[in-house]
Amino acid sequence: MYKQPGFSLIELMVVLVIMGVLAAMIAPKFMDRPDEARVIAAQQDIAATVQGLKMYRLDNLDYPSTEQGLQALVSKPALAPVPGNWKRGGYLDRLPKDPWGHPYLYLRPGRHGDIDVFSYGADGLAGGESNDADIGNWML
């Protein structure tokens, strides 16, 4: 009879244990990347929205009110104070949602300055830590 060469069960188990240890050491480094990318995307959206608000202020001498909200950057507000020099076409093409699917929030006057544009993070609730932490223009 001809004996076929192959791996023993012990050799296969040793290889699987080594691969498991390597995966346990390397995987956590890559698992945080999507969360970091969402935070960076939120910061970029907030920065772009703040730039739109600054352009609105240059044209209309003041920021939109909290009641008018960020929608004032996309369509001309009907609520008082109605802007006299609202730019045709708006200041943003569309209002982005944060990377977790929630709308960005806006306050005028803000708690941290003239205006606050912010997201409550992954949990959608005020406060929090890590991915649930608030992200706002005062942090940029």
mmCIF file with all atom_site columns, C-alpha atoms in Angstrom:
data_model
loop_
_atom_site.group_PDB
_atom_site.id
_atom_site.type_symbol
_atom_site.label_atom_id
_atom_site.label_alt_id
_atom_site.label_comp_id
_atom_site.label_asym_id
_atom_site.label_entity_id
_atom_site.label_seq_id
_atom_site.pdbx_PDB_ins_code
_atom_site.Cartn_x
_atom_site.Cartn_y
_atom_site.Cartn_z
_atom_site.occupancy
_atom_site.B_iso_or_equiv
_atom_site.pdbx_formal_charge
_atom_site.auth_seq_id
_atom_site.auth_comp_id
_atom_site.auth_asym_id
_atom_site.auth_atom_id
_atom_site.pdbx_PDB_model_num
ATOM 1   C CA . MET A 1 1   ? 0.000   0.000  0.000  1.00 0.00 ? 1   MET A CA 1
ATOM 2   C CA . TYR A 1 2   ? 1.022   3.539  -0.745 1.00 0.00 ? 2   TYR A CA 1
ATOM 3   C CA . LYS A 1 3   ? 1.074   5.940  2.237  1.00 0.00 ? 3   LYS A CA 1
ATOM 4   C CA . GLN A 1 4   ? -0.191  9.463  1.440  1.00 0.00 ? 4   GLN A CA 1
ATOM 5   C CA . PRO A 1 5   ? 1.659   12.329 3.106  1.00 0.00 ? 5   PRO A CA 1
ATOM 6   C CA . GLY A 1 6   ? -0.425  14.899 4.976  1.00 0.00 ? 6   GLY A CA 1
ATOM 7   C CA . PHE A 1 7   ? -0.733  16.975 8.116  1.00 0.00 ? 7   PHE A CA 1
ATOM 8   C CA . SER A 1 8   ? -1.544  15.448 11.453 1.00 0.00 ? 8   SER A CA 1
ATOM 9   C CA . LEU A 1 9   ? -4.359  16.766 13.606 1.00 0.00 ? 9   LEU A CA 1
ATOM 10  C CA . ILE A 1 10  ? -1.865  18.208 16.086 1.00 0.00 ? 10  ILE A CA 1
ATOM 11  C CA . GLU A 1 11  ? -0.051  20.165 13.365 1.00 0.00 ? 11  GLU A CA 1
ATOM 12  C CA . LEU A 1 12  ? -3.340  21.636 12.171 1.00 0.00 ? 12  LEU A CA 1
ATOM 13  C CA . MET A 1 13  ? -4.327  22.592 15.730 1.00 0.00 ? 13  MET A CA 1
ATOM 14  C CA . VAL A 1 14  ? -0.986  24.350 16.309 1.00 0.00 ? 14  VAL A CA 1
ATOM 15  C CA . VAL A 1 15  ? -1.430  26.392 13.112 1.00 0.00 ? 15  VAL A CA 1
ATOM 16  C CA . LEU A 1 16  ? -5.004  27.340 14.074 1.00 0.00 ? 16  LEU A CA 1
ATOM 17  C CA . VAL A 1 17  ? -3.891  28.463 17.550 1.00 0.00 ? 17  VAL A CA 1
ATOM 18  C CA . ILE A 1 18  ? -1.102  30.605 16.067 1.00 0.00 ? 18  ILE A CA 1
ATOM 19  C CA . MET A 1 19  ? -3.544  32.178 13.589 1.00 0.00 ? 19  MET A CA 1
ATOM 20  C CA . GLY A 1 20  ? -6.028  32.845 16.415 1.00 0.00 ? 20  GLY A CA 1
ATOM 21  C CA . VAL A 1 21  ? -3.378  34.599 18.518 1.00 0.00 ? 21  VAL A CA 1
ATOM 22  C CA . LEU A 1 22  ? -2.313  36.750 15.584 1.00 0.00 ? 22  LEU A CA 1
ATOM 23  C CA . ALA A 1 23  ? -5.909  37.661 14.781 1.00 0.00 ? 23  ALA A CA 1
ATOM 24  C CA . ALA A 1 24  ? -6.541  38.603 18.420 1.00 0.00 ? 24  ALA A CA 1
ATOM 25  C CA . MET A 1 25  ? -3.540  40.945 18.374 1.00 0.00 ? 25  MET A CA 1
ATOM 26  C CA . ILE A 1 26  ? -4.168  42.552 14.983 1.00 0.00 ? 26  ILE A CA 1
ATOM 27  C CA . ALA A 1 27  ? -7.986  42.756 14.720 1.00 0.00 ? 27  ALA A CA 1
ATOM 28  C CA . PRO A 1 28  ? -8.540  45.424 17.423 1.00 0.00 ? 28  PRO A CA 1
ATOM 29  C CA . LYS A 1 29  ? -6.303  47.840 15.536 1.00 0.00 ? 29  LYS A CA 1
ATOM 30  C CA . PHE A 1 30  ? -8.571  47.622 12.495 1.00 0.00 ? 30  PHE A CA 1
ATOM 31  C CA . MET A 1 31  ? -11.883 47.460 14.329 1.00 0.00 ? 31  MET A CA 1
ATOM 32  C CA . ASP A 1 32  ? -11.681 51.118 15.467 1.00 0.00 ? 32  ASP A CA 1
ATOM 33  C CA . ARG A 1 33  ? -11.037 52.457 11.962 1.00 0.00 ? 33  ARG A CA 1
ATOM 34  C CA . PRO A 1 34  ? -14.706 52.740 10.892 1.00 0.00 ? 34  PRO A CA 1
ATOM 35  C CA . ASP A 1 35  ? -15.557 54.621 14.088 1.00 0.00 ? 35  ASP A CA 1
ATOM 36  C CA . GLU A 1 36  ? -12.648 57.009 13.581 1.00 0.00 ? 36  GLU A CA 1
ATOM 37  C CA . ALA A 1 37  ? -13.748 57.582 9.982  1.00 0.00 ? 37  ALA A CA 1
ATOM 38  C CA . ARG A 1 38  ? -17.287 58.468 11.118 1.00 0.00 ? 38  ARG A CA 1
ATOM 39  C CA . VAL A 1 39  ? -15.970 61.043 13.592 1.00 0.00 ? 39  VAL A CA 1
ATOM 40  C CA . ILE A 1 40  ? -13.753 62.619 10.902 1.00 0.00 ? 40  ILE A CA 1
ATOM 41  C CA . ALA A 1 41  ? -16.671 62.674 8.438  1.00 0.00 ? 41  ALA A CA 1
ATOM 42  C CA . ALA A 1 42  ? -18.842 64.429 11.046 1.00 0.00 ? 42  ALA A CA 1
ATOM 43  C CA . GLN A 1 43  ? -16.113 67.009 11.692 1.00 0.00 ? 43  GLN A CA 1
ATOM 44  C CA . GLN A 1 44  ? -15.827 67.713 7.954  1.00 0.00 ? 44  GLN A CA 1
ATOM 45  C CA . ASP A 1 45  ? -19.606 68.047 7.555  1.00 0.00 ? 45  ASP A CA 1
ATOM 46  C CA . ILE A 1 46  ? -19.740 70.437 10.497 1.00 0.00 ? 46  ILE A CA 1
ATOM 47  C CA . ALA A 1 47  ? -16.879 72.524 9.088  1.00 0.00 ? 47  ALA A CA 1
ATOM 48  C CA . ALA A 1 48  ? -18.619 72.781 5.689  1.00 0.00 ? 48  ALA A CA 1
ATOM 49  C CA . THR A 1 49  ? -21.901 73.744 7.349  1.00 0.00 ? 49  THR A CA 1
ATOM 50  C CA . VAL A 1 50  ? -20.171 76.439 9.411  1.00 0.00 ? 50  VAL A CA 1
ATOM 51  C CA . GLN A 1 51  ? -18.640 77.838 6.207  1.00 0.00 ? 51  GLN A CA 1
ATOM 52  C CA . GLY A 1 52  ? -22.135 77.999 4.691  1.00 0.00 ? 52  GLY A CA 1
ATOM 53  C CA . LEU A 1 53  ? -23.368 79.804 7.793  1.00 0.00 ? 53  LEU A CA 1
ATOM 54  C CA . LYS A 1 54  ? -20.526 82.328 7.527  1.00 0.00 ? 54  LYS A CA 1
ATOM 55  C CA . MET A 1 55  ? -21.434 83.025 3.893  1.00 0.00 ? 55  MET A CA 1
ATOM 56  C CA . TYR A 1 56  ? -25.076 83.452 4.947  1.00 0.00 ? 56  TYR A CA 1
ATOM 57  C CA . ARG A 1 57  ? -23.954 85.949 7.586  1.00 0.00 ? 57  ARG A CA 1
ATOM 58  C CA . LEU A 1 58  ? -21.862 87.901 5.073  1.00 0.00 ? 58  LEU A CA 1
ATOM 59  C CA . ASP A 1 59  ? -24.883 88.266 2.768  1.00 0.00 ? 59  ASP A CA 1
ATOM 60  C CA . ASN A 1 60  ? -27.533 88.864 5.436  1.00 0.00 ? 60  ASN A CA 1
ATOM 61  C CA . LEU A 1 61  ? -25.568 90.491 8.298  1.00 0.00 ? 61  LEU A CA 1
ATOM 62  C CA . ASP A 1 62  ? -26.582 87.806 10.803 1.00 0.00 ? 62  ASP A CA 1
ATOM 63  C CA . TYR A 1 63  ? -26.859 84.064 11.205 1.00 0.00 ? 63  TYR A CA 1
ATOM 64  C CA . PRO A 1 64  ? -30.198 82.285 10.806 1.00 0.00 ? 64  PRO A CA 1
ATOM 65  C CA . SER A 1 65  ? -32.199 81.944 14.005 1.00 0.00 ? 65  SER A CA 1
ATOM 66  C CA . THR A 1 66  ? -32.465 78.611 15.809 1.00 0.00 ? 66  THR A CA 1
ATOM 67  C CA . GLU A 1 67  ? -36.069 78.382 14.585 1.00 0.00 ? 67  GLU A CA 1
ATOM 68  C CA . GLN A 1 68  ? -34.992 78.870 10.958 1.00 0.00 ? 68  GLN A CA 1
ATOM 69  C CA . GLY A 1 69  ? -32.313 76.267 11.534 1.00 0.00 ? 69  GLY A CA 1
ATOM 70  C CA . LEU A 1 70  ? -29.826 74.890 9.057  1.00 0.00 ? 70  LEU A CA 1
ATOM 71  C CA . GLN A 1 71  ? -32.619 74.613 6.482  1.00 0.00 ? 71  GLN A CA 1
ATOM 72  C CA . ALA A 1 72  ? -31.986 78.355 5.893  1.00 0.00 ? 72  ALA A CA 1
ATOM 73  C CA . LEU A 1 73  ? -28.797 77.341 4.071  1.00 0.00 ? 73  LEU A CA 1
ATOM 74  C CA . VAL A 1 74  ? -30.741 75.293 1.503  1.00 0.00 ? 74  VAL A CA 1
ATOM 75  C CA . SER A 1 75  ? -33.989 77.222 1.056  1.00 0.00 ? 75  SER A CA 1
ATOM 76  C CA . LYS A 1 76  ? -34.953 80.825 1.809  1.00 0.00 ? 76  LYS A CA 1
ATOM 77  C CA . PRO A 1 77  ? -36.507 81.083 5.264  1.00 0.00 ? 77  PRO A CA 1
ATOM 78  C CA . ALA A 1 78  ? -40.136 82.140 5.529  1.00 0.00 ? 78  ALA A CA 1
ATOM 79  C CA . LEU A 1 79  ? -39.882 82.706 9.289  1.00 0.00 ? 79  LEU A CA 1
ATOM 80  C CA . ALA A 1 80  ? -38.811 86.093 10.620 1.00 0.00 ? 80  ALA A CA 1
ATOM 81  C CA . PRO A 1 81  ? -36.265 87.515 10.288 1.00 0.00 ? 81  PRO A CA 1
ATOM 82  C CA . VAL A 1 82  ? -36.547 86.882 6.558  1.00 0.00 ? 82  VAL A CA 1
ATOM 83  C CA . PRO A 1 83  ? -33.127 87.483 4.950  1.00 0.00 ? 83  PRO A CA 1
ATOM 84  C CA . GLY A 1 84  ? -33.000 90.299 2.413  1.00 0.00 ? 84  GLY A CA 1
ATOM 85  C CA . ASN A 1 85  ? -29.945 89.118 0.474  1.00 0.00 ? 85  ASN A CA 1
ATOM 86  C CA . TRP A 1 86  ? -30.457 85.371 0.515  1.00 0.00 ? 86  TRP A CA 1
ATOM 87  C CA . LYS A 1 87  ? -28.245 83.867 -2.199 1.00 0.00 ? 87  LYS A CA 1
ATOM 88  C CA . ARG A 1 88  ? -30.194 82.274 -5.029 1.00 0.00 ? 88  ARG A CA 1
ATOM 89  C CA . GLY A 1 89  ? -29.359 78.573 -5.034 1.00 0.00 ? 89  GLY A CA 1
ATOM 90  C CA . GLY A 1 90  ? -28.598 78.569 -1.317 1.00 0.00 ? 90  GLY A CA 1
ATOM 91  C CA . TYR A 1 91  ? -25.414 78.136 0.632  1.00 0.00 ? 91  TYR A CA 1
ATOM 92  C CA . LEU A 1 92  ? -25.350 74.333 0.639  1.00 0.00 ? 92  LEU A CA 1
ATOM 93  C CA . ASP A 1 93  ? -26.606 71.892 -1.982 1.00 0.00 ? 93  ASP A CA 1
ATOM 94  C CA . ARG A 1 94  ? -28.258 69.770 0.682  1.00 0.00 ? 94  ARG A CA 1
ATOM 95  C CA . LEU A 1 95  ? -28.248 69.322 4.424  1.00 0.00 ? 95  LEU A CA 1
ATOM 96  C CA . PRO A 1 96  ? -26.089 66.350 5.323  1.00 0.00 ? 96  PRO A CA 1
ATOM 97  C CA . LYS A 1 97  ? -26.976 63.882 8.044  1.00 0.00 ? 97  LYS A CA 1
ATOM 98  C CA . ASP A 1 98  ? -24.339 62.820 10.488 1.00 0.00 ? 98  ASP A CA 1
ATOM 99  C CA . PRO A 1 99  ? -22.601 59.476 9.806  1.00 0.00 ? 99  PRO A CA 1
ATOM 100 C CA . TRP A 1 100 ? -25.035 57.780 12.211 1.00 0.00 ? 100 TRP A CA 1
ATOM 101 C CA . GLY A 1 101 ? -28.095 58.984 10.276 1.00 0.00 ? 101 GLY A CA 1
ATOM 102 C CA . HIS A 1 102 ? -29.170 61.831 12.587 1.00 0.00 ? 102 HIS A CA 1
ATOM 103 C CA . PRO A 1 103 ? -29.628 65.440 11.440 1.00 0.00 ? 103 PRO A CA 1
ATOM 104 C CA . TYR A 1 104 ? -27.021 67.950 12.582 1.00 0.00 ? 104 TYR A CA 1
ATOM 105 C CA . LEU A 1 105 ? -28.236 70.313 15.280 1.00 0.00 ? 105 LEU A CA 1
ATOM 106 C CA . TYR A 1 106 ? -27.973 74.104 15.297 1.00 0.00 ? 106 TYR A CA 1
ATOM 107 C CA . LEU A 1 107 ? -28.250 76.740 18.017 1.00 0.00 ? 107 LEU A CA 1
ATOM 108 C CA . ARG A 1 108 ? -28.174 80.527 17.655 1.00 0.00 ? 108 ARG A CA 1
ATOM 109 C CA . PRO A 1 109 ? -26.923 81.833 20.020 1.00 0.00 ? 109 PRO A CA 1
ATOM 110 C CA . GLY A 1 110 ? -24.856 78.824 20.859 1.00 0.00 ? 110 GLY A CA 1
ATOM 111 C CA . ARG A 1 111 ? -23.622 77.593 24.199 1.00 0.00 ? 111 ARG A CA 1
ATOM 112 C CA . HIS A 1 112 ? -20.017 77.735 22.992 1.00 0.00 ? 112 HIS A CA 1
ATOM 113 C CA . GLY A 1 113 ? -20.079 80.801 20.739 1.00 0.00 ? 113 GLY A CA 1
ATOM 114 C CA . ASP A 1 114 ? -22.288 82.774 18.349 1.00 0.00 ? 114 ASP A CA 1
ATOM 115 C CA . ILE A 1 115 ? -23.453 79.545 16.720 1.00 0.00 ? 115 ILE A CA 1
ATOM 116 C CA . ASP A 1 116 ? -23.229 75.858 17.537 1.00 0.00 ? 116 ASP A CA 1
ATOM 117 C CA . VAL A 1 117 ? -23.420 73.154 14.873 1.00 0.00 ? 117 VAL A CA 1
ATOM 118 C CA . PHE A 1 118 ? -23.143 69.708 16.375 1.00 0.00 ? 118 PHE A CA 1
ATOM 119 C CA . SER A 1 119 ? -23.985 66.014 16.435 1.00 0.00 ? 119 SER A CA 1
ATOM 120 C CA . TYR A 1 120 ? -24.699 63.927 19.507 1.00 0.00 ? 120 TYR A CA 1
ATOM 121 C CA . GLY A 1 121 ? -22.559 61.093 18.118 1.00 0.00 ? 121 GLY A CA 1
ATOM 122 C CA . ALA A 1 122 ? -23.411 57.437 17.655 1.00 0.00 ? 122 ALA A CA 1
ATOM 123 C CA . ASP A 1 123 ? -26.025 57.195 20.410 1.00 0.00 ? 123 ASP A CA 1
ATOM 124 C CA . GLY A 1 124 ? -27.903 60.359 19.380 1.00 0.00 ? 124 GLY A CA 1
ATOM 125 C CA . LEU A 1 125 ? -27.987 61.555 22.998 1.00 0.00 ? 125 LEU A CA 1
ATOM 126 C CA . ALA A 1 126 ? -26.282 64.520 24.644 1.00 0.00 ? 126 ALA A CA 1
ATOM 127 C CA . GLY A 1 127 ? -22.967 63.764 26.319 1.00 0.00 ? 127 GLY A CA 1
ATOM 128 C CA . GLY A 1 128 ? -21.278 60.413 26.130 1.00 0.00 ? 128 GLY A CA 1
ATOM 129 C CA . GLU A 1 129 ? -17.788 59.134 25.621 1.00 0.00 ? 129 GLU A CA 1
ATOM 130 C CA . SER A 1 130 ? -15.809 57.659 22.740 1.00 0.00 ? 130 SER A CA 1
ATOM 131 C CA . ASN A 1 131 ? -18.142 57.162 19.729 1.00 0.00 ? 131 ASN A CA 1
ATOM 132 C CA . ASP A 1 132 ? -21.124 58.471 21.701 1.00 0.00 ? 132 ASP A CA 1
ATOM 133 C CA . ALA A 1 133 ? -19.410 61.807 22.473 1.00 0.00 ? 133 ALA A CA 1
ATOM 134 C CA . ASP A 1 134 ? -20.830 65.047 21.091 1.00 0.00 ? 134 ASP A CA 1
ATOM 135 C CA . ILE A 1 135 ? -18.989 66.533 18.106 1.00 0.00 ? 135 ILE A CA 1
ATOM 136 C CA . GLY A 1 136 ? -19.338 70.276 17.480 1.00 0.00 ? 136 GLY A CA 1
ATOM 137 C CA . ASN A 1 137 ? -17.820 73.259 15.724 1.00 0.00 ? 137 ASN A CA 1
ATOM 138 C CA . TRP A 1 138 ? -16.321 74.440 19.024 1.00 0.00 ? 138 TRP A CA 1
ATOM 139 C CA . MET A 1 139 ? -14.021 71.409 18.899 1.00 0.00 ? 139 MET A CA 1
ATOM 140 C CA . LEU A 1 140 ? -12.606 72.074 15.428 1.00 0.00 ? 140 LEU A CA 1
#
